[in-house]
PDB file of C-alpha atoms in Angstrom:
ATOM      1  CA  MET A   1     108.506 126.218  89.250  1.00 73.00           C
ATOM      2  CA  SER A   2     106.350 123.452  90.616  1.00 84.00           C
ATOM      3  CA  GLU A   3     107.585 120.685  92.848  1.00 89.00           C
ATOM      4  CA  PRO A   4     108.148 117.292  91.204  1.00 92.00           C
ATOM      5  CA  PHE A   5     105.422 114.728  91.827  1.00 92.00           C
ATOM      6  CA  ARG A   6     106.326 112.437  94.724  1.00 92.00           C
ATOM      7  CA  PRO A   7     103.934 109.517  95.062  1.00 92.00           C
ATOM      8  CA  ARG A   8     102.743 108.616  98.547  1.00 92.00           C
ATOM      9  CA  ALA A   9     100.757 105.677  99.772  1.00 92.00           C
ATOM     10  CA  PRO A  10      97.102 106.672 100.284  1.00 91.00           C
ATOM     11  CA  ILE A  11      97.260 105.307 103.823  1.00 92.00           C
ATOM     12  CA  THR A  12     100.132 104.741 106.223  1.00 94.00           C
ATOM     13  CA  ALA A  13     100.768 102.339 109.070  1.00 94.00           C
ATOM     14  CA  ALA A  14     100.445 105.310 111.445  1.00 96.00           C
ATOM     15  CA  ASP A  15      97.003 106.132 109.984  1.00 96.00           C
ATOM     16  CA  VAL A  16      95.877 102.552 110.543  1.00 96.00           C
ATOM     17  CA  LEU A  17      97.193 102.443 114.115  1.00 97.00           C
ATOM     18  CA  SER A  18      95.468 105.734 114.950  1.00 97.00           C
ATOM     19  CA  TRP A  19      92.168 104.456 113.512  1.00 97.00           C
ATOM     20  CA  LEU A  20      92.587 101.149 115.355  1.00 97.00           C
ATOM     21  CA  GLU A  21      93.195 102.832 118.701  1.00 98.00           C
ATOM     22  CA  GLU A  22      90.153 105.083 118.235  1.00 98.00           C
ATOM     23  CA  THR A  23      87.972 102.167 117.171  1.00 97.00           C
ATOM     24  CA  ALA A  24      89.178 100.005 120.067  1.00 98.00           C
ATOM     25  CA  VAL A  25      88.071 102.683 122.530  1.00 98.00           C
ATOM     26  CA  ALA A  26      84.610 102.756 120.913  1.00 98.00           C
ATOM     27  CA  VAL A  27      84.400  98.949 121.047  1.00 98.00           C
ATOM     28  CA  ARG A  28      85.376  98.874 124.731  1.00 97.00           C
ATOM     29  CA  ALA A  29      82.729 101.531 125.413  1.00 98.00           C
ATOM     30  CA  GLY A  30      80.077  99.310 123.835  1.00 97.00           C
ATOM     31  CA  GLU A  31      79.476 101.761 120.968  1.00 98.00           C
ATOM     32  CA  VAL A  32      80.216  99.230 118.215  1.00 97.00           C
ATOM     33  CA  SER A  33      78.191  96.105 117.479  1.00 97.00           C
ATOM     34  CA  ALA A  34      79.475  92.758 116.275  1.00 97.00           C
ATOM     35  CA  ASP A  35      77.717  93.410 112.950  1.00 98.00           C
ATOM     36  CA  ASP A  36      79.622  96.697 112.615  1.00 97.00           C
ATOM     37  CA  LEU A  37      82.886  94.878 113.299  1.00 98.00           C
ATOM     38  CA  ILE A  38      82.071  92.190 110.739  1.00 98.00           C
ATOM     39  CA  ALA A  39      81.328  94.890 108.153  1.00 98.00           C
ATOM     40  CA  VAL A  40      84.608  96.672 108.859  1.00 97.00           C
ATOM     41  CA  LEU A  41      86.430  93.340 108.728  1.00 98.00           C
ATOM     42  CA  GLY A  42      85.174  92.890 105.174  1.00 98.00           C
ATOM     43  CA  GLU A  43      86.224  96.440 104.269  1.00 97.00           C
ATOM     44  CA  LEU A  44      89.684  95.873 105.737  1.00 97.00           C
ATOM     45  CA  ARG A  45      90.162  92.604 103.880  1.00 97.00           C
ATOM     46  CA  ARG A  46      89.214  94.271 100.569  1.00 95.00           C
ATOM     47  CA  ALA A  47      91.507  97.210 101.348  1.00 95.00           C
ATOM     48  CA  SER A  48      94.320  94.806 102.225  1.00 96.00           C
ATOM     49  CA  ALA A  49      93.960  93.066  98.871  1.00 95.00           C
ATOM     50  CA  ALA A  50      93.930  96.462  97.120  1.00 95.00           C
ATOM     51  CA  CYS A  51      97.112  97.475  98.962  1.00 95.00           C
ATOM     52  CA  ALA A  52      98.784  94.213  97.940  1.00 96.00           C
ATOM     53  CA  ASP A  53      97.811  94.863  94.317  1.00 97.00           C
ATOM     54  CA  ALA A  54      99.177  98.420  94.554  1.00 97.00           C
ATOM     55  CA  SER A  55     102.381  97.073  96.088  1.00 96.00           C
ATOM     56  CA  ASP A  56     102.766  94.673  93.170  1.00 97.00           C
ATOM     57  CA  TRP A  57     102.255  97.535  90.732  1.00 97.00           C
ATOM     58  CA  ALA A  58     104.903  99.633  92.530  1.00 97.00           C
ATOM     59  CA  LEU A  59     107.334  96.689  92.431  1.00 97.00           C
ATOM     60  CA  LEU A  60     106.886  96.285  88.678  1.00 97.00           C
ATOM     61  CA  ALA A  61     107.136 100.045  88.111  1.00 98.00           C
ATOM     62  CA  ALA A  62     110.285 100.356  90.248  1.00 97.00           C
ATOM     63  CA  ARG A  63     111.994  97.646  88.207  1.00 97.00           C
ATOM     64  CA  GLU A  64     110.925  99.356  84.985  1.00 97.00           C
ATOM     65  CA  GLU A  65     112.488 102.568  86.291  1.00 97.00           C
ATOM     66  CA  GLY A  66     115.781 100.742  86.842  1.00 97.00           C
ATOM     67  CA  ALA A  67     115.675  99.765  90.515  1.00 97.00           C
ATOM     68  CA  SER A  68     117.765  96.713  91.315  1.00 94.00           C
ATOM     69  CA  LEU A  69     116.558  93.812  93.426  1.00 92.00           C
ATOM     70  CA  ARG A  70     119.163  94.815  96.024  1.00 91.00           C
ATOM     71  CA  GLN A  71     117.594  98.266  96.246  1.00 93.00           C
ATOM     72  CA  ILE A  72     114.110  96.802  96.573  1.00 94.00           C
ATOM     73  CA  ALA A  73     114.935  93.991  99.031  1.00 92.00           C
ATOM     74  CA  PRO A  74     114.926  96.103 102.245  1.00 92.00           C
ATOM     75  CA  VAL A  75     111.251  97.048 101.833  1.00 92.00           C
ATOM     76  CA  PHE A  76     110.446  93.333 101.873  1.00 90.00           C
ATOM     77  CA  GLY A  77     112.044  93.125 105.304  1.00 86.00           C
ATOM     78  CA  LYS A  78     114.869  90.963 104.058  1.00 65.00           C
ATOM     79  CA  GLY A  79     118.517  91.663 103.462  1.00 64.00           C
ATOM     80  CA  TYR A  80     118.559  89.534 100.357  1.00 75.00           C
ATOM     81  CA  VAL A  81     116.897  89.645  96.965  1.00 81.00           C
ATOM     82  CA  ARG A  82     114.948  86.376  97.037  1.00 89.00           C
ATOM     83  CA  ALA A  83     111.676  87.876  98.285  1.00 90.00           C
ATOM     84  CA  PRO A  84     111.246  90.540  95.590  1.00 93.00           C
ATOM     85  CA  ALA A  85     112.654  88.214  92.933  1.00 93.00           C
ATOM     86  CA  ALA A  86     110.108  85.534  93.825  1.00 93.00           C
ATOM     87  CA  ARG A  87     107.294  88.086  93.800  1.00 94.00           C
ATOM     88  CA  LEU A  88     108.378  89.404  90.407  1.00 95.00           C
ATOM     89  CA  GLU A  89     108.539  85.870  89.031  1.00 95.00           C
ATOM     90  CA  LYS A  90     104.981  85.235  90.203  1.00 95.00           C
ATOM     91  CA  LEU A  91     103.758  88.572  88.828  1.00 96.00           C
ATOM     92  CA  HIS A  92     105.404  87.970  85.471  1.00 96.00           C
ATOM     93  CA  ARG A  93     103.169  84.927  85.016  1.00 96.00           C
ATOM     94  CA  GLN A  94     100.291  87.422  84.793  1.00 96.00           C
ATOM     95  CA  ALA A  95     101.826  90.682  83.564  1.00 96.00           C
ATOM     96  CA  LEU A  96     105.184  91.726  82.194  1.00 93.00           C
ATOM     97  CA  SER A  97     104.798  95.416  82.968  1.00 97.00           C
ATOM     98  CA  SER A  98     103.182  97.777  85.445  1.00 97.00           C
ATOM     99  CA  ALA A  99     100.853  98.956  82.649  1.00 97.00           C
ATOM    100  CA  GLN A 100      99.652  95.384  82.073  1.00 97.00           C
ATOM    101  CA  TRP A 101      99.161  94.884  85.816  1.00 97.00           C
ATOM    102  CA  LEU A 102      97.142  98.096  86.049  1.00 97.00           C
ATOM    103  CA  GLU A 103      94.953  96.899  83.174  1.00 96.00           C
ATOM    104  CA  ILE A 104      94.378  93.587  84.982  1.00 96.00           C
ATOM    105  CA  LEU A 105      93.345  95.528  88.100  1.00 96.00           C
ATOM    106  CA  ARG A 106      90.961  97.678  86.053  1.00 96.00           C
ATOM    107  CA  GLN A 107      89.380  94.582  84.541  1.00 94.00           C
ATOM    108  CA  ARG A 108      88.942  93.031  87.981  1.00 92.00           C
ATOM    109  CA  ALA A 109      87.285  96.210  89.228  1.00 90.00           C
ATOM    110  CA  ASP A 110      84.948  96.177  86.236  1.00 90.00           C
ATOM    111  CA  GLY A 111      84.118  92.526  86.888  1.00 83.00           C
ATOM    112  CA  VAL A 112      85.583  91.341  83.593  1.00 68.00           C
TER     113      VAL A 112
END
């Protein structure tokens, strides 16, 4: 029997910290130019936006799978449900389901 699928984030905070420490050493050694840093800044900002979009999708999907706001609240760093509730309210102005949100993300990627 195969193991059930367990989704994981494609990158973790530990991955980012490790990369940052390695890159900081290269910067201090003079191996990285300002232009290189500007380019990576752009990549990081795009990746940050993609992670936020993925987080929104996971929030919608978790609710669809029956998760309560109380269950979700701790990942928002709060002990109360206002943060995820407010985010859901904002998301629902654009999409009512994780499938709709994914379609919006696909259209953005395609430049539609």
